[in-house]
PDB file of C-alpha atoms in Angstrom:
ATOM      1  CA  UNK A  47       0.000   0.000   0.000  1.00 64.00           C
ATOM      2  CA  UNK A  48       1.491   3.438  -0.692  1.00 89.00           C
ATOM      3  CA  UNK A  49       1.858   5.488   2.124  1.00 97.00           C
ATOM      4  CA  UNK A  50      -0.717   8.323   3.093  1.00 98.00           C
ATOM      5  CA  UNK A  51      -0.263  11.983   4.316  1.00 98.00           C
ATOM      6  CA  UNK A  52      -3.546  13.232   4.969  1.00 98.00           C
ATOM      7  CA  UNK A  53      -3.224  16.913   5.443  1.00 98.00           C
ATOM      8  CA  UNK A  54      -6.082  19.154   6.868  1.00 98.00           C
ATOM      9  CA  UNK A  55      -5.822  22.896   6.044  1.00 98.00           C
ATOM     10  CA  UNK A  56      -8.483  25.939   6.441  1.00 97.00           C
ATOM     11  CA  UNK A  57      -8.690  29.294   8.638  1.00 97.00           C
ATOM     12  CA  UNK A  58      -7.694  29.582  12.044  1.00 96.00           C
ATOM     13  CA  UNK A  59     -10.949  28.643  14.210  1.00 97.00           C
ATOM     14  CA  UNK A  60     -12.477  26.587  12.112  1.00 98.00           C
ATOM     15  CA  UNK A  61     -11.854  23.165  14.260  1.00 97.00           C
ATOM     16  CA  UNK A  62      -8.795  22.074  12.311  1.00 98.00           C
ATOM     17  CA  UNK A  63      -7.401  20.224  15.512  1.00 98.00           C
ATOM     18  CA  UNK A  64     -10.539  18.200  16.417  1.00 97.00           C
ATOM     19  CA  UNK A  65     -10.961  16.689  13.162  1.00 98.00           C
ATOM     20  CA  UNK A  66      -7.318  15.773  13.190  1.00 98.00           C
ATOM     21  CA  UNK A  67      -7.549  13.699  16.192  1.00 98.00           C
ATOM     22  CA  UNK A  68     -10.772  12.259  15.051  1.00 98.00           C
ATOM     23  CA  UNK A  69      -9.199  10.846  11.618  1.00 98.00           C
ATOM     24  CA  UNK A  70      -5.700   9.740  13.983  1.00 98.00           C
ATOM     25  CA  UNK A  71      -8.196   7.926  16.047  1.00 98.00           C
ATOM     26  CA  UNK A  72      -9.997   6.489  12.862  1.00 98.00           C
ATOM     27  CA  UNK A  73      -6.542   5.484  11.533  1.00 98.00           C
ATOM     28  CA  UNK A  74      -4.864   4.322  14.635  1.00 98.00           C
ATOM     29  CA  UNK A  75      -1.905   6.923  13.587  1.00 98.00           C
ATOM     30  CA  UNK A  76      -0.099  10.003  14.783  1.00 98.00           C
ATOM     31  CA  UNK A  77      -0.428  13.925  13.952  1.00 98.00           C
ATOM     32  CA  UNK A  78       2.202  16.169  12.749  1.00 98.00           C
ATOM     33  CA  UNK A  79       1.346  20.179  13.727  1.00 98.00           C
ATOM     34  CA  UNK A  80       2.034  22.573  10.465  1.00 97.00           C
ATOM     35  CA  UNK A  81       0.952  25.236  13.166  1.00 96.00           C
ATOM     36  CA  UNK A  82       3.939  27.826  13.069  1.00 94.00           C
ATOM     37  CA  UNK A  83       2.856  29.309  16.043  1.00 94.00           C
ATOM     38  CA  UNK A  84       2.492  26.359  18.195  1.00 97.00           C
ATOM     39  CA  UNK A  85       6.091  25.421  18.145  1.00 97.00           C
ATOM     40  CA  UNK A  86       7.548  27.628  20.949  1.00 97.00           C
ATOM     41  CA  UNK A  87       6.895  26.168  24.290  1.00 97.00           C
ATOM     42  CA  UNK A  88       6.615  29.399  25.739  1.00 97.00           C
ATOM     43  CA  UNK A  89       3.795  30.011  24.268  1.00 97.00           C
ATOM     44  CA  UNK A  90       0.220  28.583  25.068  1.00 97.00           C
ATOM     45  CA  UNK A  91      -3.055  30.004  25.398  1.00 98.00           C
ATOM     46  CA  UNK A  92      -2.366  32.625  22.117  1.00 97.00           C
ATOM     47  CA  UNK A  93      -1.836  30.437  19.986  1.00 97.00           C
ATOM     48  CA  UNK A  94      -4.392  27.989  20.571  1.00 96.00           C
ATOM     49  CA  UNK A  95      -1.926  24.921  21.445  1.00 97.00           C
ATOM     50  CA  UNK A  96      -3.766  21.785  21.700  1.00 97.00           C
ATOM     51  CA  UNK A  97      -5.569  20.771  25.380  1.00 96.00           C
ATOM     52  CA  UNK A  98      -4.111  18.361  27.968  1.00 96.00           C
ATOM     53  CA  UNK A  99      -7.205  16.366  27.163  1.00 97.00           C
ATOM     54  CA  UNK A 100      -6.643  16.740  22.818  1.00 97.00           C
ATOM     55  CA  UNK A 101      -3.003  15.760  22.907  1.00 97.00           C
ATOM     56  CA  UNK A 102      -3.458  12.349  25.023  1.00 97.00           C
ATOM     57  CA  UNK A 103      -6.535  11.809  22.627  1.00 98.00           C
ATOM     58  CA  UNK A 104      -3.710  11.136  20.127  1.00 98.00           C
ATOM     59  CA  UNK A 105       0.156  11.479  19.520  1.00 98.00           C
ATOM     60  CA  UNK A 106       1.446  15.146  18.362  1.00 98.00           C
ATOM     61  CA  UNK A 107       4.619  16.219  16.871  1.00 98.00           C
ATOM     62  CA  UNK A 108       5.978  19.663  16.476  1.00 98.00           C
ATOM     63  CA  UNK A 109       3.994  20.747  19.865  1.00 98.00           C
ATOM     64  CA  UNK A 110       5.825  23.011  21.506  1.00 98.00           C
ATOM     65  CA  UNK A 111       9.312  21.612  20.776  1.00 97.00           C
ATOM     66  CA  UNK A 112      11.243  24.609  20.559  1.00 98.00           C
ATOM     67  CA  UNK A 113      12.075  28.531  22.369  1.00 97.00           C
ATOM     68  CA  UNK A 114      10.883  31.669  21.542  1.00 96.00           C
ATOM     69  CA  UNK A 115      14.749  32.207  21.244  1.00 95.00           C
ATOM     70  CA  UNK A 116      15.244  29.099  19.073  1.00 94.00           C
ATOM     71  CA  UNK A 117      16.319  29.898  15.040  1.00 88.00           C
ATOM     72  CA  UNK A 118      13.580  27.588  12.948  1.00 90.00           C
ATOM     73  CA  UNK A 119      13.234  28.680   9.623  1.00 88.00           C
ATOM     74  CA  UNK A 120      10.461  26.750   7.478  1.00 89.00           C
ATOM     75  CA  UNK A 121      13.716  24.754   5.899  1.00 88.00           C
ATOM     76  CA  UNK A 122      14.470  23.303   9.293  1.00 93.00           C
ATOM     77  CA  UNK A 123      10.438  22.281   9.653  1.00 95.00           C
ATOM     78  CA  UNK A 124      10.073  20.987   6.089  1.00 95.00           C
ATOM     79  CA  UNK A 125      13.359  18.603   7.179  1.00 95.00           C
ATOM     80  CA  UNK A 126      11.945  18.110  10.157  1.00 97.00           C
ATOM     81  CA  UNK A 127       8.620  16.848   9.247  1.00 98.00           C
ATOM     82  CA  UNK A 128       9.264  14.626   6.517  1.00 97.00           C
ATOM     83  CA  UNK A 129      11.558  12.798   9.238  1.00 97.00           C
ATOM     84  CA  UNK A 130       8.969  12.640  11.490  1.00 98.00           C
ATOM     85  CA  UNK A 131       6.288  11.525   9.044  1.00 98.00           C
ATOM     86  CA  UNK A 132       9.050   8.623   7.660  1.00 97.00           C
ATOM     87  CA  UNK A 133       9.033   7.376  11.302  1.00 98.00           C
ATOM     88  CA  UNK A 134       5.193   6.953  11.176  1.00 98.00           C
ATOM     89  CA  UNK A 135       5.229   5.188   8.139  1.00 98.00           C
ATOM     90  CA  UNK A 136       7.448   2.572   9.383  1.00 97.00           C
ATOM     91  CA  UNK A 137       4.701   1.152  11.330  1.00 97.00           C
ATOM     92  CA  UNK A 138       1.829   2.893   9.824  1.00 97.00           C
ATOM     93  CA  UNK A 139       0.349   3.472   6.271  1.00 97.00           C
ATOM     94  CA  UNK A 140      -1.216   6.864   6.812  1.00 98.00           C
ATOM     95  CA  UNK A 141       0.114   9.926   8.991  1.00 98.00           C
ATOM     96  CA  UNK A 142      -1.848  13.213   9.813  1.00 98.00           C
ATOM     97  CA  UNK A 143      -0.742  17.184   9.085  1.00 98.00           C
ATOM     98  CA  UNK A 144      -2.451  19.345  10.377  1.00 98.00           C
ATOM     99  CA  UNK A 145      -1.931  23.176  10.430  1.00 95.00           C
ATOM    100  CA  UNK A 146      -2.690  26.872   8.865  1.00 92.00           C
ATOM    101  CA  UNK A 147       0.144  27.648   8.276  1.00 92.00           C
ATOM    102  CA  UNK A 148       0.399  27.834   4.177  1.00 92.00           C
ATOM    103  CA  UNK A 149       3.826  28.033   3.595  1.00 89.00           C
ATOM    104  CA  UNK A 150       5.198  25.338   6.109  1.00 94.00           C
ATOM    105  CA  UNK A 151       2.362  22.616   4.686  1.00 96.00           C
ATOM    106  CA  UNK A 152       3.300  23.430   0.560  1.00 93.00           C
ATOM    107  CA  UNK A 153       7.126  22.897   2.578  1.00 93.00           C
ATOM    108  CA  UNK A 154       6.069  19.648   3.249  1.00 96.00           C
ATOM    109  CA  UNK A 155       3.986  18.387   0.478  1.00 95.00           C
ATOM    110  CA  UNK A 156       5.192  19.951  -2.204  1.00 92.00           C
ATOM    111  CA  UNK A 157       8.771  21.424  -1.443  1.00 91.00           C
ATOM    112  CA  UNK A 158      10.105  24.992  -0.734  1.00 84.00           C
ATOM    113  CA  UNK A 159      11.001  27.056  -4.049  1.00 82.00           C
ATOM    114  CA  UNK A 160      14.116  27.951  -5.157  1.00 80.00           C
ATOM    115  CA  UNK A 161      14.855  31.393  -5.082  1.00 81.00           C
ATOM    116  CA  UNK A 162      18.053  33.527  -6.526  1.00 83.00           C
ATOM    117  CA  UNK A 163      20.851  34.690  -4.666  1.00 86.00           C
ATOM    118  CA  UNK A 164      20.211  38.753  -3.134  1.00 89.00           C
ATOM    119  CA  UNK A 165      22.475  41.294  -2.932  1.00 91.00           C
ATOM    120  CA  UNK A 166      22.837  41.496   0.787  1.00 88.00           C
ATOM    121  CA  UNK A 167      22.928  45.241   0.894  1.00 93.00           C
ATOM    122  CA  UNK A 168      19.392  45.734  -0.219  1.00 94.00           C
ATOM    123  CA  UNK A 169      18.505  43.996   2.611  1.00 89.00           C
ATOM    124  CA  UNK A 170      20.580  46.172   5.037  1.00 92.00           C
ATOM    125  CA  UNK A 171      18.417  48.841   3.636  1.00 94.00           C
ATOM    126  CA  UNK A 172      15.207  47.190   3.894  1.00 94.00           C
ATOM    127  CA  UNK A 173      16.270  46.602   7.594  1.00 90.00           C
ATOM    128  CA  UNK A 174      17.431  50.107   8.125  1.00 92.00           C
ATOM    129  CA  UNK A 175      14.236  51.310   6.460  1.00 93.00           C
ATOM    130  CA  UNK A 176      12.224  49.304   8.714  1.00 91.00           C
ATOM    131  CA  UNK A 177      13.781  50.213  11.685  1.00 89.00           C
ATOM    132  CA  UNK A 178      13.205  54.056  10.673  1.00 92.00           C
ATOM    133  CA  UNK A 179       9.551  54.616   9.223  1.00 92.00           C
ATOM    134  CA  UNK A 180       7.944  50.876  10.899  1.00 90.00           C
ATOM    135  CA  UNK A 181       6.679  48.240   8.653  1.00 91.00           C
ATOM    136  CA  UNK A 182       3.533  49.917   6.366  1.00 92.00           C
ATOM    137  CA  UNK A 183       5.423  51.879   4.031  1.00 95.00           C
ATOM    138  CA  UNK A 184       7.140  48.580   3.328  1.00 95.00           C
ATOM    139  CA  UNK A 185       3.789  46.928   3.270  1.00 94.00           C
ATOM    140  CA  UNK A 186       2.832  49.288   0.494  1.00 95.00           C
ATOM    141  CA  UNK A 187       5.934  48.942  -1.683  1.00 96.00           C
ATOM    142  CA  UNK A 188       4.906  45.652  -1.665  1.00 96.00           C
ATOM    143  CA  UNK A 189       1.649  45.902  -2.440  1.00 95.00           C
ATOM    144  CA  UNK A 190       2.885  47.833  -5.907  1.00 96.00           C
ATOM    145  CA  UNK A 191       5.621  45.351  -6.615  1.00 96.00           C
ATOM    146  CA  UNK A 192       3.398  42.527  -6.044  1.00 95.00           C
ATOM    147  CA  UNK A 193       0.638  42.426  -5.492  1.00 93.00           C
ATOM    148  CA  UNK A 194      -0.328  39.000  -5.674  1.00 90.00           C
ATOM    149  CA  UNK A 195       2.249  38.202  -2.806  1.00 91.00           C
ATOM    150  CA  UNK A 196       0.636  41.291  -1.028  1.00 91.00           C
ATOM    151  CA  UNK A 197      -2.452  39.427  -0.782  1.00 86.00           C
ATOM    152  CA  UNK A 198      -1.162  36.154   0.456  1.00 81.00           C
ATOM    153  CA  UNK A 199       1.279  36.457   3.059  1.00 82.00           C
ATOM    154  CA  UNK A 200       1.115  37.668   6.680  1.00 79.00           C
ATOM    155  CA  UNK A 201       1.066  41.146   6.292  1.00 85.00           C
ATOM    156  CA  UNK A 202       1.990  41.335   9.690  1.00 82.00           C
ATOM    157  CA  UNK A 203       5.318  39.400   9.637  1.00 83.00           C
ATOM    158  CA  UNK A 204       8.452  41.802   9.117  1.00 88.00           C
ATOM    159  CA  UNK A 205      10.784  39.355   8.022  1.00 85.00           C
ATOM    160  CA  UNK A 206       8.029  37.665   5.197  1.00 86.00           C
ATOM    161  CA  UNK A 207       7.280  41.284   3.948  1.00 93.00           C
ATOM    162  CA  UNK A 208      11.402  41.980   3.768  1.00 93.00           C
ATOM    163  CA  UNK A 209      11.920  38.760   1.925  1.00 91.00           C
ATOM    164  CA  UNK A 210       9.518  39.237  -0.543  1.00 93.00           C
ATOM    165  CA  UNK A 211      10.827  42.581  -1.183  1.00 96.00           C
ATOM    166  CA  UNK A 212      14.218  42.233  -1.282  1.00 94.00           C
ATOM    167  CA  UNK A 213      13.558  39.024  -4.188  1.00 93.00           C
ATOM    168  CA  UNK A 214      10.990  42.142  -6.095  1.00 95.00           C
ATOM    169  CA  UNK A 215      14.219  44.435  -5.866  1.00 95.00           C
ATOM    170  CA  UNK A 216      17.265  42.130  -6.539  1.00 93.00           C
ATOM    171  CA  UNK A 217      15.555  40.280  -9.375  1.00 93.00           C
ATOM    172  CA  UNK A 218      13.459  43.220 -10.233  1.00 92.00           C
ATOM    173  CA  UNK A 219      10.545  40.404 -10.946  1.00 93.00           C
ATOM    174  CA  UNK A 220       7.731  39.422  -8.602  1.00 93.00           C
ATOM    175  CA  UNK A 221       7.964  37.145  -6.017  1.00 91.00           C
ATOM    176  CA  UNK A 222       5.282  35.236  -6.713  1.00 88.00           C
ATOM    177  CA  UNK A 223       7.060  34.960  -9.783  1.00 88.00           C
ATOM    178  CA  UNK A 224       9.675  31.952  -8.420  1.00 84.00           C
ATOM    179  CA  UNK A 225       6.989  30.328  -6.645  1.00 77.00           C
ATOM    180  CA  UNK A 226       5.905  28.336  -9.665  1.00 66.00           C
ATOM    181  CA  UNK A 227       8.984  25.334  -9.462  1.00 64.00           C
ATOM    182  CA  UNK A 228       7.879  22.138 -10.016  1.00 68.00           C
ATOM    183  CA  UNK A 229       7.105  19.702  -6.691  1.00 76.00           C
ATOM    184  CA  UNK A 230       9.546  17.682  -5.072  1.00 83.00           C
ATOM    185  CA  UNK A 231       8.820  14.569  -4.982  1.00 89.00           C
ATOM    186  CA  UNK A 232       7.470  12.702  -1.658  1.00 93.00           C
ATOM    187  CA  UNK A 233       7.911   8.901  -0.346  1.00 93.00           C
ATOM    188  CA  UNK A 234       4.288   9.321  -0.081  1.00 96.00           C
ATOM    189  CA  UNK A 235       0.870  10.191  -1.558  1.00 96.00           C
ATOM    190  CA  UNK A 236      -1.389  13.636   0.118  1.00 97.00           C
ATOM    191  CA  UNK A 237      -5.013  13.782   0.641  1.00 98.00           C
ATOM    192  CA  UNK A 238      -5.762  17.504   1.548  1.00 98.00           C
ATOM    193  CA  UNK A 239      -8.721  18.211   3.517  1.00 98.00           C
ATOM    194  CA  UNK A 240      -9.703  21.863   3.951  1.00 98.00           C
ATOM    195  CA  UNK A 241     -12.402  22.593   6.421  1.00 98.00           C
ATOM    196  CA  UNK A 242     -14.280  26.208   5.990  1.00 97.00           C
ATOM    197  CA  UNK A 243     -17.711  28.188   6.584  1.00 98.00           C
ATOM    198  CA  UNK A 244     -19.303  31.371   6.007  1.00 97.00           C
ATOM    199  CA  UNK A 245     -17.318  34.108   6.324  1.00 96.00           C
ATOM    200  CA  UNK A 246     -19.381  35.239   9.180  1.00 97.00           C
ATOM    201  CA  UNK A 247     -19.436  32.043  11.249  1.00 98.00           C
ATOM    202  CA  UNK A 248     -15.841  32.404  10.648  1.00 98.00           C
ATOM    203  CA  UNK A 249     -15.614  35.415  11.902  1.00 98.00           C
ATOM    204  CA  UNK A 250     -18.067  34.863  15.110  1.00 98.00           C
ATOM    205  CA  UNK A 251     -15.827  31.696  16.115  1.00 98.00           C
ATOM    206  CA  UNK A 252     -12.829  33.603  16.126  1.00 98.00           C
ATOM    207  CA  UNK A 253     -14.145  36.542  18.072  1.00 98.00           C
ATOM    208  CA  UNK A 254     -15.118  33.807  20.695  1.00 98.00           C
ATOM    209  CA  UNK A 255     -12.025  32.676  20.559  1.00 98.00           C
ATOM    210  CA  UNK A 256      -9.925  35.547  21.396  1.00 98.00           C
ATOM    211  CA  UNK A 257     -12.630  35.826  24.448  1.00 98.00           C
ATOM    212  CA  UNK A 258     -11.981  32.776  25.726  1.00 98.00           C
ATOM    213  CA  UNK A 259      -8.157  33.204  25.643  1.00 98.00           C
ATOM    214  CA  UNK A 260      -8.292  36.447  27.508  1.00 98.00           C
ATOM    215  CA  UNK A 261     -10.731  34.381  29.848  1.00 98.00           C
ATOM    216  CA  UNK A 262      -8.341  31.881  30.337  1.00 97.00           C
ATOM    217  CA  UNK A 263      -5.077  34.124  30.912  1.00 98.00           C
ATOM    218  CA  UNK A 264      -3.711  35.115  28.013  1.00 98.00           C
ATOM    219  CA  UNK A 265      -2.742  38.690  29.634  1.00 98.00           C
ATOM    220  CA  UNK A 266      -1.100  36.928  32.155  1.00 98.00           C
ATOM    221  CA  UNK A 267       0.903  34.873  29.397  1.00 98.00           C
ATOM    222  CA  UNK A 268       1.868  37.893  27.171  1.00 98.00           C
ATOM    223  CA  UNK A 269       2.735  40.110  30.700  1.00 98.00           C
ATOM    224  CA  UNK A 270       5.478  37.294  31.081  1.00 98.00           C
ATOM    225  CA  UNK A 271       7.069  37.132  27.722  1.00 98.00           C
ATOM    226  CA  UNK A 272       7.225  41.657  27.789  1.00 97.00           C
ATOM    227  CA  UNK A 273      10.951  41.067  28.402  1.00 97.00           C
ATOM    228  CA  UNK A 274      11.181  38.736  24.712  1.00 96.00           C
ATOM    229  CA  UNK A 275       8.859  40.628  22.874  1.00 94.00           C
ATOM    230  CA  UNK A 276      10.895  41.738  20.070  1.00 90.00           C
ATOM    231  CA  UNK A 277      11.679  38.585  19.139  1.00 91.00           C
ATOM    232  CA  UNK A 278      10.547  37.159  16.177  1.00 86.00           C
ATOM    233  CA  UNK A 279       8.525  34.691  17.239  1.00 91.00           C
ATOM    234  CA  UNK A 280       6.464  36.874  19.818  1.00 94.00           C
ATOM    235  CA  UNK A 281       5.781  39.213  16.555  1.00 89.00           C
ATOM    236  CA  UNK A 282       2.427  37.445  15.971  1.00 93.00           C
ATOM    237  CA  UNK A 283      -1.421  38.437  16.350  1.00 95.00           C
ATOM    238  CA  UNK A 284      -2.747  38.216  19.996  1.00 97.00           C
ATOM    239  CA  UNK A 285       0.719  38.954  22.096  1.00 97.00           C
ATOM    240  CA  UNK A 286       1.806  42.241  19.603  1.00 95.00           C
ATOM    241  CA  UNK A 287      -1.396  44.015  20.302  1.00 97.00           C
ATOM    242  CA  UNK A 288      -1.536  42.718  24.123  1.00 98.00           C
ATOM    243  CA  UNK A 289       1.925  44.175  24.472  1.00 98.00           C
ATOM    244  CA  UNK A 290       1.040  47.905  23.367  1.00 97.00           C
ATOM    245  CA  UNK A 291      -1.690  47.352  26.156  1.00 98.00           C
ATOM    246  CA  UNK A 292       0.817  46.383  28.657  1.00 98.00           C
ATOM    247  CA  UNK A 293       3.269  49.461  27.921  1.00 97.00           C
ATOM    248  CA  UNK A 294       0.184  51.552  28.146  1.00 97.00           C
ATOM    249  CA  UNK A 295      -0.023  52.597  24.280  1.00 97.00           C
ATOM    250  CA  UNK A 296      -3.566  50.922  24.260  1.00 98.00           C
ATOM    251  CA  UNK A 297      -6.485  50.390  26.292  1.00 98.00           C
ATOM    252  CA  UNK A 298      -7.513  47.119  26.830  1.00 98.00           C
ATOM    253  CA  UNK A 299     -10.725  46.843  24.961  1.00 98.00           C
ATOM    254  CA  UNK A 300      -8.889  48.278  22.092  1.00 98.00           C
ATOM    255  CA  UNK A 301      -6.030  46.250  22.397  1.00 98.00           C
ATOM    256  CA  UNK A 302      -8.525  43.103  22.048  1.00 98.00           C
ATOM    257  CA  UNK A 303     -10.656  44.570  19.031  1.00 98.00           C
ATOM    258  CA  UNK A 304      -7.539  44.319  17.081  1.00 98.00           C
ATOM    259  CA  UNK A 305      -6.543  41.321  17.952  1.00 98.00           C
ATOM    260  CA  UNK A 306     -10.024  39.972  16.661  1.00 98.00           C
ATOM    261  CA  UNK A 307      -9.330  42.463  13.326  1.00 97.00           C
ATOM    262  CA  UNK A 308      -5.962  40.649  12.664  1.00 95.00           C
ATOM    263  CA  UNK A 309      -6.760  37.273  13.427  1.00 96.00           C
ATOM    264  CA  UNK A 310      -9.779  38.363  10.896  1.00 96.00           C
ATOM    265  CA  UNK A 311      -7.612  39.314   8.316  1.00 93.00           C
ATOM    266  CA  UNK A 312      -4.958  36.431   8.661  1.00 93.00           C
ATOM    267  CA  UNK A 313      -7.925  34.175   8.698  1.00 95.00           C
ATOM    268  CA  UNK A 314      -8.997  35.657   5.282  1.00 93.00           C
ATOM    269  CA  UNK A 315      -5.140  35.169   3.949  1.00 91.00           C
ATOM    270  CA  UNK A 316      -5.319  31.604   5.015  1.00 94.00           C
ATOM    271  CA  UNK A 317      -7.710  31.232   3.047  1.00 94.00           C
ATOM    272  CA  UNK A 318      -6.167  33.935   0.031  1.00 91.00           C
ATOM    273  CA  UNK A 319      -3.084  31.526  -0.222  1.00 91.00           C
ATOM    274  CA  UNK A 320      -5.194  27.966   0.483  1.00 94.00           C
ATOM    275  CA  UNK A 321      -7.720  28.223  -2.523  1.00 92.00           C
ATOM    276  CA  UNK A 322      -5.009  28.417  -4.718  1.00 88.00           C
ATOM    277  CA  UNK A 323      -4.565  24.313  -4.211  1.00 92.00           C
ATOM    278  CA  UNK A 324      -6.880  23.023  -6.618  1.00 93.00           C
ATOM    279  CA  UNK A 325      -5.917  19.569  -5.332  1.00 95.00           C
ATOM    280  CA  UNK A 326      -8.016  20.755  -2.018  1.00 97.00           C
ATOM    281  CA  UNK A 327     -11.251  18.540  -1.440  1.00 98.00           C
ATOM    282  CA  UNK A 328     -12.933  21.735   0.342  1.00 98.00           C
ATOM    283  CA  UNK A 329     -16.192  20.522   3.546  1.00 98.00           C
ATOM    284  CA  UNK A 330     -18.138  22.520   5.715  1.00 98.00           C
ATOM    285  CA  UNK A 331     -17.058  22.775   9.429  1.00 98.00           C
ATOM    286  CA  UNK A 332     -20.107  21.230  10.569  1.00 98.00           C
ATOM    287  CA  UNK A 333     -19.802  18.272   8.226  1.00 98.00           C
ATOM    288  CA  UNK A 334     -20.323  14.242   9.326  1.00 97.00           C
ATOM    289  CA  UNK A 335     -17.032  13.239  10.025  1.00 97.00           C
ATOM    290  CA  UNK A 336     -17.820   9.852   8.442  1.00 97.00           C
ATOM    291  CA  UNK A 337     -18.702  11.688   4.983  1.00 98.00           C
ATOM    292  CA  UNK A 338     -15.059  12.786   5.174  1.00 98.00           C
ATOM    293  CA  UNK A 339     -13.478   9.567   6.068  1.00 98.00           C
ATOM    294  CA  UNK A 340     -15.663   8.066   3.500  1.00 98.00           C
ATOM    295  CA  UNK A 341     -14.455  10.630   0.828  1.00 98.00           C
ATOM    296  CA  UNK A 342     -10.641   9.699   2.441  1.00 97.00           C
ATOM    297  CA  UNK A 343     -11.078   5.675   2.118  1.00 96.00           C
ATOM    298  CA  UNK A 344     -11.956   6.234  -1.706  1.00 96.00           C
ATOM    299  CA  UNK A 345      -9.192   7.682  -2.469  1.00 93.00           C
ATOM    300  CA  UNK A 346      -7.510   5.137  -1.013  1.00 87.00           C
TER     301      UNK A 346
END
């Protein structure tokens, strides 16, 4: 039997991580986590990390399993993973991905592109220019040099928006130009699942979300990583905003209103970069979860 990936994709909030453990249950296997953000172990109730309860329901990898002052590019991850998901195979046919993270999944199922070498001063002076005027002037070069990119990646990520300038500069073509290589090839076949809903419902279930973190401590959690937070890692929706709170920039109401606004719009990028994947066999949030299996064991 040829080995299976089954990889489940869709927006943040949409309930990505219990149908993952109800297909590893279904399959008797093991889940890998595509979740960039739920990698540091430092980090907990913001990014949504899987419950006590969810992670003995059935074996995760990629949990949690490195520092907010770790280096772990999506190179390391796609090497990473496919290790991980070769150890699964040796003792079972199919392995679960799960994640929203667009750019470390396509890592691991199809291979990172190649890009050209950059002139490394052009990104001294996209470093220097970010340091001076903040990140939405860059934002909006980008949007003119590319806009395709502009809509895809996370806007809100300093080093993604220098990278894909400094490739529109130093090659003086698009980056979304180089992202058309061919795949690698993979010791094993992918079934991608993508879960989504109505925009609204979407919406409504992440501002619920965000509630429930701050319920559950999230302040608390973001008060005790103040010290890190210009890290990279810490540069990420729900502990950026929390932080102007905490240095008394924001109030707190405000300070949660846009975290709901940028998990909204990252949400709607997910989704942006995701229906791009034709090979994406798309279900409703609220759908059986033995019409999915069923649509899984035919293409079996």
């Amino acid at each position: 039997m040829t080995k299976i990936l089954i990889s489940i994709v869709g927006p943040t909030a949409i309930g990505k991580t219990a149908l993952s453990i109800k297909l590893a249950q279904h399959f008797n296997t093991e889940i890998i986590s595509a979740d960039s953000r739920q990698f540091y172990k430092e980090m907990s109730i913001g990014t949504a990390v899987p419950s006590k309860k969810e992670l003995q329901a059935a074996t995760h990898h990629f949990i949690q399993h490195i520092s907010i002052k770790d280096s772990y590019s999506v190179g390391d991850f796609e090497r990473d993973a496919i290790l991980g998901i070769k150890a699964i195979h040796q003792t079972k046919d199919v392995a679960i991905m799960v994640g929203g993270s667009g750019l470390y999944v396509k890592a691991v199922t199809k291979g990172l592109d190649d890009f050209p070498e950059i002139n490394e001063n052009i990104r001294l002076e996209l470093n220097k220019e970010l340091d001076n005027n903040g990140l939405e002037p860059l934002q909006e070069r980008l949007r003119h040099l590319d806009p395709k990119t502009y809509e895809a990646i996370a806007l809100d990520n300093p080093q993604r928006v220098l990278r894909a300038l400094e490739v529109c500069i130093g090659t003086r073509q698009p980056y979304s130009s180089f992202l058309t290589n061919p795949n690698k090839s993979r010791p094993f076949k992918t079934i991608t699942i993508g879960l989504n809903a109505e925009r609204s419902t979407i919406y409504d279930r992440i501002n619920r979300r965000v509630d429930i973190m701050v319920k559950n401590g999230l302040i608390e959690e973001v008060r005790s990583l103040l010290k890190y937070k210009n890290l990279n890692a810490l540069n990420t929706v729900g502990y950026k905003e929390l932080f102007n709170y905490l240095e008394d920039v924001w109030s707190l109401d405000f300070a949660i209103s846009e975290i709901k606004k940028n998990t909204r719009r990252f949400a709607k990028r997910q989704l942006t970069w995701f229906r791009k994947d034709e090979s994406i066999k798309w279900f409703d949030y609220t759908s059986d979860i033995n019409q999915i299996i069923e649509y899984i064991e035919n293409q079996l």
